[in-house]
């Protein structure tokens, strides 16, 4: 760019516009050009450019938009981090690049709370728009930034959108076909499922540059932000950042947090290491327990361990029926089976086929929904196999093992889930994302007596945008009642070890 001293004001503005036009798909180049990095007397006098991780995000955007094969595919980037890494600054730099380099760009920025949006994210964006070399291109308002070009203030703009789970119009109307859309979630862990769901509608415009960015501390181990790094990780480019590795952070203070609470504490994970907590505050089963069970080697077990079928029943809607098979600590080696939108007779017939292969010692069936019909049919077709009905809502006084101690539980469903929770510390489950989500999604509370564990109801989970934990219930059902060890040949029966009177050929 020619020096401002050698150009008239009009020529200088024209030159700036031409220069910025070269950064249409290069946010890092734009950022280095537009701001007074290292210039004395400015707010950036002691800075040489964006931080490394900020440059990584900008590079991902550049590579995506520069490739004709991906340019009009939605680009989704999620970054989970500890404190102080410069998330709001990056949001501001990307917002400025996005609006500078594409006419009629639409940007919507939201955050977990109105306070975060209006007192932190919004002012940071306004600061970087003011610092830019072309700070006269847009007018900064309290909740919006709009083009100063006549006739473009409605379509060339950034909006700070506060959300409500019952009022998501700001996201539902985000369309800009043939141009550019940037959707930014700040402190994304706290943004509810309804907003994430409606935001998906912004990804449908054809021939449009669409960028969806989600940033935040990983404060919750469930929800849509967590799933960017879990079951939806194939859709998102992700990065988890330890604040201690980032330039310009207060590393002494961050290390004090780690030293005080421990490297593997949830506080250190969330506030420093950029890792999701082992469990949210009221999460019933911790994520690390489930992950360990999914990769744990299957122990040999005992020949006398009973084989138990657990059946969770559903008929219509998004729910499905599931058959889980467990033998001692092994719930993995025998394949599970699932049915969608199938009637009770078909499900019962398939279970019988599985029983002929695996010879269960007991079958436990959720008696709700179509379960009663399945139970009757199984008892008819498998007269020699015990088939038990399990009523989740039964509120007889019960106890279950919780952290190694007998604990009161509110109903039968809480009892079987509590027993399963204890078993997971040594059990092996399929490495299946749906099952892992089912096990970690439910929250817990306490019953009316304030001492009995109560598991979150399925209808309350659905209000949070979560599916019914059908696979989790199927495994839990296998813990409904104790089952006696199966008969084994005498030569493998531990009771006969060292018995001088035992005839090893008697079984023959």
Short mmCIF file of C-alpha atoms in Angstrom, two decimals:
data_model
loop_
_atom_site.label_atom_id
_atom_site.label_comp_id
_atom_site.label_asym_id
_atom_site.label_seq_id
_atom_site.Cartn_x
_atom_site.Cartn_y
_atom_site.Cartn_z
CA UNK A 1 0.00 0.00 0.00
CA UNK A 2 1.28 3.46 -0.84
CA UNK A 3 2.07 5.78 2.08
CA UNK A 4 -0.83 7.98 3.20
CA UNK A 5 1.52 10.98 3.04
CA UNK A 6 1.86 10.57 -0.73
CA UNK A 7 -1.86 10.22 -1.44
CA UNK A 8 -4.87 12.50 -1.23
CA UNK A 9 -7.55 11.47 1.22
CA UNK A 10 -9.76 10.14 -1.59
CA UNK A 11 -6.89 8.27 -3.21
CA UNK A 12 -5.88 6.80 0.14
CA UNK A 13 -9.39 5.48 0.77
CA UNK A 14 -9.50 4.04 -2.74
CA UNK A 15 -6.16 2.34 -2.19
CA UNK A 16 -7.32 0.86 1.13
CA UNK A 17 -10.45 -0.52 -0.53
CA UNK A 18 -8.39 -2.12 -3.29
CA UNK A 19 -5.95 -3.61 -0.82
CA UNK A 20 -8.70 -5.05 1.40
CA UNK A 21 -10.37 -6.56 -1.65
CA UNK A 22 -7.36 -8.84 -2.02
CA UNK A 23 -8.16 -10.48 1.35
CA UNK A 24 -11.59 -11.84 0.41
CA UNK A 25 -10.61 -15.35 1.47
CA UNK A 26 -7.66 -14.49 3.71
CA UNK A 27 -8.66 -13.34 7.22
CA UNK A 28 -5.07 -13.52 8.50
CA UNK A 29 -3.77 -11.29 5.70
CA UNK A 30 -6.61 -8.87 6.35
CA UNK A 31 -5.88 -8.81 10.08
CA UNK A 32 -2.18 -8.06 9.55
CA UNK A 33 -3.07 -5.28 7.12
CA UNK A 34 -5.98 -3.59 8.88
CA UNK A 35 -4.56 -2.99 12.37
CA UNK A 36 -1.63 -0.95 13.69
CA UNK A 37 0.45 -3.88 14.98
CA UNK A 38 3.57 -2.66 16.74
CA UNK A 39 2.87 1.02 16.10
CA UNK A 40 3.85 3.29 18.98
CA UNK A 41 1.03 5.14 20.66
CA UNK A 42 -1.60 2.58 19.70
CA UNK A 43 -3.31 -0.12 21.72
CA UNK A 44 -1.33 -2.68 19.73
CA UNK A 45 2.09 -1.11 20.26
CA UNK A 46 3.41 -4.21 22.05
CA UNK A 47 1.74 -6.74 19.73
CA UNK A 48 3.09 -8.17 16.49
CA UNK A 49 -0.02 -9.97 15.28
CA UNK A 50 -2.64 -12.55 16.21
CA UNK A 51 -1.80 -15.38 18.57
CA UNK A 52 -0.88 -18.78 17.14
CA UNK A 53 -4.25 -20.40 17.77
CA UNK A 54 -6.06 -17.37 16.32
CA UNK A 55 -3.92 -17.75 13.20
CA UNK A 56 -4.90 -21.43 13.04
CA UNK A 57 -8.60 -20.56 12.91
CA UNK A 58 -7.96 -17.93 10.26
CA UNK A 59 -5.92 -20.43 8.26
CA UNK A 60 -8.75 -22.98 8.35
CA UNK A 61 -11.14 -20.35 6.99
CA UNK A 62 -8.66 -19.35 4.26
CA UNK A 63 -8.09 -22.92 3.14
CA UNK A 64 -11.82 -23.69 3.11
CA UNK A 65 -12.86 -20.63 1.11
CA UNK A 66 -9.92 -20.79 -1.31
CA UNK A 67 -10.85 -24.31 -2.40
CA UNK A 68 -13.61 -24.22 -5.07
CA UNK A 69 -14.75 -27.68 -3.98
CA UNK A 70 -15.43 -26.61 -0.37
CA UNK A 71 -16.11 -22.88 -0.64
CA UNK A 72 -19.89 -23.19 -0.53
CA UNK A 73 -20.01 -26.02 1.99
CA UNK A 74 -20.72 -24.87 5.56
CA UNK A 75 -17.50 -24.50 7.57
CA UNK A 76 -17.88 -25.29 11.27
CA UNK A 77 -15.09 -24.59 13.76
CA UNK A 78 -15.31 -25.22 17.52
CA UNK A 79 -12.64 -24.21 20.03
CA UNK A 80 -12.78 -25.24 23.71
CA UNK A 81 -10.24 -23.55 25.94
CA UNK A 82 -9.27 -22.29 29.34
CA UNK A 83 -9.46 -18.62 30.30
CA UNK A 84 -7.68 -15.65 28.79
CA UNK A 85 -6.67 -16.92 25.35
CA UNK A 86 -8.28 -14.07 23.37
CA UNK A 87 -11.57 -15.55 22.16
CA UNK A 88 -13.41 -12.22 22.02
CA UNK A 89 -10.54 -10.59 20.15
CA UNK A 90 -10.61 -13.30 17.51
CA UNK A 91 -14.37 -12.98 17.16
CA UNK A 92 -13.92 -9.25 16.57
CA UNK A 93 -11.11 -9.67 14.01
CA UNK A 94 -13.08 -12.28 12.07
CA UNK A 95 -16.23 -10.16 12.15
CA UNK A 96 -14.32 -7.18 10.74
CA UNK A 97 -12.71 -9.31 8.02
CA UNK A 98 -16.05 -10.88 7.13
CA UNK A 99 -17.83 -7.57 6.66
CA UNK A 100 -14.90 -5.80 4.98
CA UNK A 101 -14.34 -8.38 2.26
CA UNK A 102 -17.84 -9.34 1.08
CA UNK A 103 -20.62 -6.90 0.26
CA UNK A 104 -23.85 -7.47 2.21
CA UNK A 105 -22.32 -9.97 4.62
CA UNK A 106 -24.67 -10.99 7.42
CA UNK A 107 -23.18 -11.79 10.84
CA UNK A 108 -25.02 -12.85 13.98
CA UNK A 109 -23.16 -13.09 17.28
CA UNK A 110 -24.68 -14.55 20.42
CA UNK A 111 -23.38 -15.70 23.79
CA UNK A 112 -24.46 -17.79 26.75
CA UNK A 113 -25.94 -14.77 28.56
CA UNK A 114 -27.06 -11.28 27.67
CA UNK A 115 -24.44 -9.90 30.07
CA UNK A 116 -21.61 -11.72 28.30
CA UNK A 117 -22.85 -10.50 24.93
CA UNK A 118 -23.45 -6.84 25.77
CA UNK A 119 -20.70 -6.15 28.31
CA UNK A 120 -17.82 -8.31 27.01
CA UNK A 121 -18.20 -9.66 23.47
CA UNK A 122 -19.96 -6.59 22.05
CA UNK A 123 -17.49 -3.98 23.38
CA UNK A 124 -14.53 -6.07 22.18
CA UNK A 125 -15.99 -6.17 18.67
CA UNK A 126 -16.57 -2.40 18.76
CA UNK A 127 -12.95 -1.86 19.86
CA UNK A 128 -11.47 -3.74 16.89
CA UNK A 129 -13.79 -2.01 14.41
CA UNK A 130 -12.54 1.31 15.82
CA UNK A 131 -8.86 0.26 15.59
CA UNK A 132 -9.07 -0.73 11.93
CA UNK A 133 -7.59 1.38 9.15
CA UNK A 134 -11.03 1.60 7.54
CA UNK A 135 -13.01 2.37 10.69
CA UNK A 136 -15.38 4.63 8.76
CA UNK A 137 -16.89 1.84 6.69
CA UNK A 138 -19.40 0.80 9.35
CA UNK A 139 -21.47 2.46 12.05
CA UNK A 140 -21.20 0.83 15.49
CA UNK A 141 -24.43 0.80 17.50
CA UNK A 142 -25.24 -0.75 20.88
CA UNK A 143 -26.46 -4.06 19.48
CA UNK A 144 -25.54 -3.86 15.80
CA UNK A 145 -22.89 -2.73 13.34
CA UNK A 146 -24.20 -1.58 9.96
CA UNK A 147 -22.73 -0.45 6.66
CA UNK A 148 -22.45 3.31 6.08
CA UNK A 149 -23.00 2.74 2.36
CA UNK A 150 -26.42 4.18 1.43
CA UNK A 151 -29.07 1.49 1.00
CA UNK A 152 -27.02 -1.32 2.56
CA UNK A 153 -27.70 -0.84 6.28
CA UNK A 154 -30.38 -3.57 6.31
CA UNK A 155 -28.41 -6.31 4.58
CA UNK A 156 -24.75 -5.54 5.32
CA UNK A 157 -24.63 -5.82 9.07
CA UNK A 158 -23.63 -7.56 12.28
CA UNK A 159 -26.20 -8.14 15.01
CA UNK A 160 -25.66 -9.00 18.67
CA UNK A 161 -28.57 -11.37 19.19
CA UNK A 162 -29.82 -12.14 22.67
CA UNK A 163 -31.67 -15.42 22.71
CA UNK A 164 -34.61 -17.05 24.38
CA UNK A 165 -35.47 -20.72 24.13
CA UNK A 166 -38.98 -19.63 23.18
CA UNK A 167 -37.92 -16.79 20.87
CA UNK A 168 -35.31 -17.74 18.28
CA UNK A 169 -36.38 -15.52 15.34
CA UNK A 170 -32.95 -13.90 15.05
CA UNK A 171 -31.50 -17.25 14.04
CA UNK A 172 -34.45 -18.63 12.11
CA UNK A 173 -34.28 -15.68 9.68
CA UNK A 174 -30.54 -15.82 9.03
CA UNK A 175 -30.41 -16.31 5.25
CA UNK A 176 -28.19 -14.56 2.71
CA UNK A 177 -28.14 -16.64 -0.45
CA UNK A 178 -25.27 -16.04 -2.82
CA UNK A 179 -23.32 -13.90 -0.35
CA UNK A 180 -21.79 -14.63 3.08
CA UNK A 181 -23.16 -15.69 6.47
CA UNK A 182 -21.09 -15.84 9.66
CA UNK A 183 -22.70 -17.24 12.80
CA UNK A 184 -20.69 -16.91 16.03
CA UNK A 185 -21.44 -18.53 19.39
CA UNK A 186 -19.42 -17.15 22.33
CA UNK A 187 -19.30 -19.17 25.58
CA UNK A 188 -21.08 -21.83 23.58
CA UNK A 189 -21.45 -24.38 26.40
CA UNK A 190 -24.26 -22.33 27.90
CA UNK A 191 -26.29 -21.80 24.72
CA UNK A 192 -29.39 -24.05 24.85
CA UNK A 193 -30.25 -26.80 22.35
CA UNK A 194 -33.19 -24.83 20.89
CA UNK A 195 -30.84 -22.11 19.63
CA UNK A 196 -28.38 -24.62 18.18
CA UNK A 197 -31.22 -26.40 16.42
CA UNK A 198 -32.71 -23.28 14.86
CA UNK A 199 -29.24 -22.11 13.81
CA UNK A 200 -29.01 -25.15 11.54
CA UNK A 201 -31.46 -23.39 9.23
CA UNK A 202 -28.74 -20.87 8.34
CA UNK A 203 -26.69 -23.63 6.73
CA UNK A 204 -29.14 -24.33 3.92
CA UNK A 205 -28.53 -21.47 1.45
CA UNK A 206 -26.97 -22.60 -1.83
CA UNK A 207 -23.96 -20.86 -3.37
CA UNK A 208 -23.25 -19.07 -0.09
CA UNK A 209 -20.13 -18.75 2.04
CA UNK A 210 -21.28 -20.04 5.43
CA UNK A 211 -19.06 -20.01 8.51
CA UNK A 212 -20.24 -21.20 11.94
CA UNK A 213 -17.85 -20.59 14.84
CA UNK A 214 -18.33 -21.83 18.42
CA UNK A 215 -15.95 -20.75 21.19
CA UNK A 216 -15.97 -21.16 24.94
CA UNK A 217 -14.85 -22.72 28.16
CA UNK A 218 -16.01 -26.36 28.20
CA UNK A 219 -18.12 -25.97 31.32
CA UNK A 220 -20.67 -28.70 30.61
CA UNK A 221 -20.09 -32.32 29.75
CA UNK A 222 -23.37 -32.58 27.86
CA UNK A 223 -25.05 -30.47 25.21
CA UNK A 224 -24.40 -29.34 21.66
CA UNK A 225 -21.01 -27.72 22.28
CA UNK A 226 -19.77 -30.93 23.85
CA UNK A 227 -21.05 -32.91 20.87
CA UNK A 228 -18.93 -30.79 18.50
CA UNK A 229 -16.05 -32.78 20.03
CA UNK A 230 -18.07 -36.00 20.41
CA UNK A 231 -20.67 -37.57 18.18
CA UNK A 232 -20.67 -34.60 15.75
CA UNK A 233 -16.89 -34.29 15.53
CA UNK A 234 -16.86 -35.30 11.86
CA UNK A 235 -18.82 -32.14 11.05
CA UNK A 236 -16.60 -29.74 12.97
CA UNK A 237 -12.97 -28.72 12.88
CA UNK A 238 -12.06 -28.67 16.55
CA UNK A 239 -9.28 -27.64 18.87
CA UNK A 240 -8.93 -27.82 22.65
CA UNK A 241 -6.47 -25.31 24.06
CA UNK A 242 -4.60 -25.25 27.35
CA UNK A 243 -4.35 -21.58 28.38
CA UNK A 244 -0.82 -22.16 29.64
CA UNK A 245 0.35 -22.76 26.05
CA UNK A 246 -1.00 -19.47 24.67
CA UNK A 247 1.08 -16.32 24.24
CA UNK A 248 0.22 -13.48 26.59
CA UNK A 249 -1.71 -15.43 29.24
CA UNK A 250 -1.02 -15.16 32.97
CA UNK A 251 0.77 -18.48 33.25
CA UNK A 252 1.67 -18.06 36.92
CA UNK A 253 -1.96 -17.61 37.92
CA UNK A 254 -3.11 -20.46 35.68
CA UNK A 255 -0.53 -22.79 37.20
CA UNK A 256 -1.70 -21.78 40.67
CA UNK A 257 -5.18 -23.05 39.76
CA UNK A 258 -3.71 -26.36 38.61
CA UNK A 259 -1.49 -26.69 41.70
CA UNK A 260 -4.33 -25.83 44.06
CA UNK A 261 -7.03 -28.11 42.67
CA UNK A 262 -4.97 -30.76 40.86
CA UNK A 263 -4.16 -31.36 37.19
CA UNK A 264 -7.11 -33.72 36.75
CA UNK A 265 -9.67 -31.74 38.75
CA UNK A 266 -12.68 -30.47 36.85
CA UNK A 267 -11.77 -26.89 37.77
CA UNK A 268 -8.34 -27.23 36.16
CA UNK A 269 -9.77 -29.07 33.16
CA UNK A 270 -12.38 -26.40 32.43
CA UNK A 271 -10.64 -23.18 33.48
CA UNK A 272 -7.11 -23.97 32.33
CA UNK A 273 -6.73 -27.07 30.17
CA UNK A 274 -9.67 -26.59 27.82
CA UNK A 275 -11.04 -30.04 28.61
CA UNK A 276 -14.62 -30.97 29.36
CA UNK A 277 -15.28 -31.90 32.99
CA UNK A 278 -15.57 -35.50 34.06
CA UNK A 279 -19.12 -34.72 35.13
CA UNK A 280 -21.37 -31.71 35.15
CA UNK A 281 -22.59 -30.70 38.59
CA UNK A 282 -25.68 -32.95 38.51
CA UNK A 283 -24.61 -35.47 35.85
CA UNK A 284 -25.34 -38.95 37.13
CA UNK A 285 -22.61 -40.91 35.32
CA UNK A 286 -19.30 -39.19 34.58
CA UNK A 287 -17.96 -39.13 31.05
CA UNK A 288 -14.55 -40.49 31.97
CA UNK A 289 -16.16 -43.54 33.60
CA UNK A 290 -18.07 -44.29 30.40
CA UNK A 291 -15.08 -43.69 28.14
CA UNK A 292 -12.97 -46.06 30.25
CA UNK A 293 -15.64 -48.76 30.05
CA UNK A 294 -15.78 -48.39 26.26
CA UNK A 295 -12.08 -49.16 25.82
CA UNK A 296 -11.47 -51.49 28.76
CA UNK A 297 -10.25 -54.97 27.88
CA UNK A 298 -12.86 -57.63 28.56
CA UNK A 299 -11.91 -59.64 31.63
CA UNK A 300 -12.18 -63.43 31.33
CA UNK A 301 -14.89 -63.58 33.99
CA UNK A 302 -16.19 -66.80 35.50
CA UNK A 303 -17.74 -69.70 33.65
CA UNK A 304 -20.63 -69.42 36.08
CA UNK A 305 -21.45 -65.77 35.19
CA UNK A 306 -25.08 -65.72 34.00
CA UNK A 307 -25.94 -64.35 30.56
CA UNK A 308 -28.62 -61.68 30.98
CA UNK A 309 -30.77 -60.00 28.33
CA UNK A 310 -32.04 -56.47 28.97
CA UNK A 311 -34.80 -55.09 26.75
CA UNK A 312 -35.94 -51.46 26.61
CA UNK A 313 -39.16 -51.08 24.63
CA UNK A 314 -40.34 -48.30 22.33
CA UNK A 315 -42.64 -48.26 19.35
CA UNK A 316 -43.03 -44.95 17.52
CA UNK A 317 -41.29 -41.58 17.22
CA UNK A 318 -37.53 -41.15 17.48
CA UNK A 319 -37.13 -43.76 20.23
CA UNK A 320 -36.10 -47.33 19.52
CA UNK A 321 -36.21 -50.69 21.25
CA UNK A 322 -32.88 -52.17 22.32
CA UNK A 323 -31.62 -55.56 23.39
CA UNK A 324 -28.48 -55.37 25.56
CA UNK A 325 -26.61 -58.56 26.47
CA UNK A 326 -24.40 -58.76 29.55
CA UNK A 327 -22.40 -61.60 31.06
CA UNK A 328 -20.69 -60.57 34.28
CA UNK A 329 -18.49 -57.59 33.45
CA UNK A 330 -18.77 -58.14 29.71
CA UNK A 331 -21.51 -56.23 27.90
CA UNK A 332 -19.55 -55.96 24.65
CA UNK A 333 -18.65 -59.30 23.08
CA UNK A 334 -22.25 -60.35 22.36
CA UNK A 335 -23.74 -57.96 19.76
CA UNK A 336 -26.66 -55.78 20.80
CA UNK A 337 -29.75 -55.40 18.64
CA UNK A 338 -31.97 -52.38 17.95
CA UNK A 339 -35.40 -51.95 16.35
CA UNK A 340 -36.95 -48.77 14.98
CA UNK A 341 -40.71 -48.46 14.44
CA UNK A 342 -41.37 -52.19 14.88
CA UNK A 343 -44.29 -53.92 16.57
CA UNK A 344 -44.11 -56.12 19.64
CA UNK A 345 -44.43 -59.43 17.79
CA UNK A 346 -41.49 -58.75 15.50
CA UNK A 347 -39.31 -57.57 18.41
CA UNK A 348 -40.24 -60.64 20.48
CA UNK A 349 -39.47 -62.97 17.57
CA UNK A 350 -36.03 -61.44 17.08
CA UNK A 351 -35.28 -61.74 20.81
CA UNK A 352 -36.15 -65.44 20.64
CA UNK A 353 -33.65 -65.89 17.80
CA UNK A 354 -30.99 -64.18 19.91
CA UNK A 355 -31.92 -66.40 22.87
CA UNK A 356 -31.41 -69.50 20.75
CA UNK A 357 -27.89 -68.30 20.01
CA UNK A 358 -26.79 -66.99 23.44
CA UNK A 359 -28.94 -69.07 25.86
CA UNK A 360 -29.70 -66.36 28.44
CA UNK A 361 -30.24 -67.28 32.08
CA UNK A 362 -32.77 -64.45 32.42
CA UNK A 363 -34.52 -61.85 30.29
CA UNK A 364 -35.54 -58.54 31.85
CA UNK A 365 -38.01 -56.40 29.91
CA UNK A 366 -39.16 -52.83 30.47
CA UNK A 367 -42.87 -53.39 31.07
CA UNK A 368 -43.95 -49.97 29.79
CA UNK A 369 -44.98 -49.07 26.23
CA UNK A 370 -45.15 -52.31 24.17
CA UNK A 371 -43.20 -54.22 26.82
CA UNK A 372 -46.20 -56.10 28.26
CA UNK A 373 -46.98 -57.69 24.89
CA UNK A 374 -43.33 -58.62 24.38
CA UNK A 375 -43.18 -60.22 27.83
CA UNK A 376 -46.27 -62.35 27.16
CA UNK A 377 -44.92 -63.49 23.81
CA UNK A 378 -41.48 -64.35 25.20
CA UNK A 379 -42.99 -66.39 28.01
CA UNK A 380 -44.98 -68.29 25.41
CA UNK A 381 -42.03 -68.97 23.08
CA UNK A 382 -39.35 -69.48 25.76
CA UNK A 383 -41.08 -71.46 28.52
CA UNK A 384 -37.79 -72.64 30.04
CA UNK A 385 -36.21 -69.16 30.26
CA UNK A 386 -37.19 -66.81 33.12
CA UNK A 387 -38.70 -63.60 31.71
CA UNK A 388 -39.09 -60.76 34.23
CA UNK A 389 -41.09 -57.55 33.86
CA UNK A 390 -39.45 -54.37 35.13
CA UNK A 391 -41.60 -51.41 36.16
CA UNK A 392 -39.42 -48.31 36.08
CA UNK A 393 -41.85 -46.23 38.12
CA UNK A 394 -42.22 -48.64 41.04
CA UNK A 395 -41.55 -46.67 44.24
CA UNK A 396 -41.15 -49.43 46.79
CA UNK A 397 -38.43 -48.55 49.32
CA UNK A 398 -35.15 -49.55 47.70
CA UNK A 399 -31.42 -49.30 48.05
CA UNK A 400 -28.59 -49.54 45.55
CA UNK A 401 -24.81 -49.32 45.67
CA UNK A 402 -23.55 -45.76 45.15
CA UNK A 403 -19.81 -45.10 45.45
CA UNK A 404 -19.42 -48.40 47.28
CA UNK A 405 -22.12 -47.79 49.88
CA UNK A 406 -25.82 -48.70 50.12
CA UNK A 407 -27.87 -45.65 49.16
CA UNK A 408 -31.60 -44.94 49.08
CA UNK A 409 -33.10 -44.54 45.60
CA UNK A 410 -36.43 -43.06 44.58
CA UNK A 411 -37.79 -45.75 42.25
CA UNK A 412 -36.88 -48.86 40.30
CA UNK A 413 -35.31 -46.94 37.43
CA UNK A 414 -33.04 -45.06 39.83
CA UNK A 415 -32.11 -48.37 41.45
CA UNK A 416 -31.03 -50.11 38.24
CA UNK A 417 -29.15 -47.07 36.94
CA UNK A 418 -27.34 -46.69 40.25
CA UNK A 419 -26.30 -50.35 40.18
CA UNK A 420 -25.18 -49.95 36.58
CA UNK A 421 -23.20 -46.84 37.49
CA UNK A 422 -21.25 -48.87 40.04
CA UNK A 423 -20.71 -51.72 37.54
CA UNK A 424 -19.28 -49.38 34.90
CA UNK A 425 -16.17 -48.86 37.01
CA UNK A 426 -15.06 -52.36 36.05
CA UNK A 427 -17.33 -53.34 33.17
CA UNK A 428 -16.82 -53.32 29.40
CA UNK A 429 -19.38 -51.77 27.02
CA UNK A 430 -19.51 -51.32 23.24
CA UNK A 431 -17.55 -48.32 21.95
CA UNK A 432 -20.71 -46.78 20.55
CA UNK A 433 -21.29 -43.04 20.67
CA UNK A 434 -25.06 -43.36 21.03
CA UNK A 435 -24.69 -45.62 24.05
CA UNK A 436 -22.07 -43.35 25.61
CA UNK A 437 -24.37 -40.35 25.14
CA UNK A 438 -27.27 -42.26 26.70
CA UNK A 439 -25.20 -43.09 29.76
CA UNK A 440 -23.86 -39.57 30.33
CA UNK A 441 -26.92 -37.46 29.41
CA UNK A 442 -29.24 -38.04 32.40
CA UNK A 443 -28.99 -35.71 35.38
CA UNK A 444 -30.05 -36.61 38.89
CA UNK A 445 -31.71 -34.95 41.85
CA UNK A 446 -33.16 -36.07 45.16
CA UNK A 447 -36.68 -37.31 45.86
CA UNK A 448 -39.22 -35.70 48.14
CA UNK A 449 -37.45 -37.09 51.20
CA UNK A 450 -34.26 -35.24 50.14
CA UNK A 451 -32.17 -38.40 50.60
CA UNK A 452 -33.30 -40.70 47.77
CA UNK A 453 -31.52 -40.47 44.42
CA UNK A 454 -33.94 -39.66 41.60
CA UNK A 455 -32.93 -39.97 37.94
CA UNK A 456 -34.02 -37.33 35.45
CA UNK A 457 -37.28 -38.27 33.73
CA UNK A 458 -37.24 -38.99 30.01
CA UNK A 459 -39.75 -36.23 29.28
CA UNK A 460 -37.53 -33.73 31.08
CA UNK A 461 -34.55 -34.88 29.03
CA UNK A 462 -36.55 -34.26 25.87
CA UNK A 463 -37.31 -30.73 27.06
CA UNK A 464 -33.54 -30.24 27.09
CA UNK A 465 -33.41 -31.45 23.49
CA UNK A 466 -32.00 -34.88 24.36
CA UNK A 467 -33.27 -38.24 23.10
CA UNK A 468 -34.67 -40.98 25.31
CA UNK A 469 -31.71 -43.04 26.64
CA UNK A 470 -32.99 -46.30 25.14
CA UNK A 471 -29.60 -48.04 25.00
CA UNK A 472 -28.76 -46.91 28.51
CA UNK A 473 -32.06 -48.21 29.85
CA UNK A 474 -31.53 -51.56 28.12
CA UNK A 475 -28.19 -52.08 29.86
CA UNK A 476 -29.59 -50.84 33.17
CA UNK A 477 -32.43 -53.36 33.01
CA UNK A 478 -29.90 -56.19 33.27
CA UNK A 479 -29.36 -55.06 36.89
CA UNK A 480 -33.04 -55.32 37.85
CA UNK A 481 -32.60 -58.41 40.06
CA UNK A 482 -29.70 -60.66 41.06
CA UNK A 483 -29.45 -63.83 38.98
CA UNK A 484 -27.95 -67.00 40.38
CA UNK A 485 -24.76 -68.32 38.79
CA UNK A 486 -25.35 -70.80 36.01
CA UNK A 487 -24.48 -74.48 36.51
CA UNK A 488 -20.98 -75.33 35.33
CA UNK A 489 -19.21 -78.65 34.90
CA UNK A 490 -17.54 -79.79 38.10
CA UNK A 491 -14.05 -79.55 36.70
CA UNK A 492 -14.36 -75.74 36.38
CA UNK A 493 -16.32 -75.18 39.58
CA UNK A 494 -14.09 -73.30 42.06
CA UNK A 495 -15.80 -75.07 44.97
CA UNK A 496 -14.15 -78.32 43.90
CA UNK A 497 -10.60 -76.98 43.79
CA UNK A 498 -8.42 -78.97 46.19
CA UNK A 499 -11.27 -81.37 47.03
CA UNK A 500 -9.77 -84.82 47.38
CA UNK A 501 -13.15 -86.52 47.00
CA UNK A 502 -13.98 -84.97 43.64
CA UNK A 503 -14.22 -87.29 40.61
CA UNK A 504 -13.21 -85.25 37.52
CA UNK A 505 -14.92 -87.79 35.24
CA UNK A 506 -18.27 -87.72 37.01
CA UNK A 507 -19.74 -85.16 34.63
CA UNK A 508 -18.98 -87.40 31.69
#
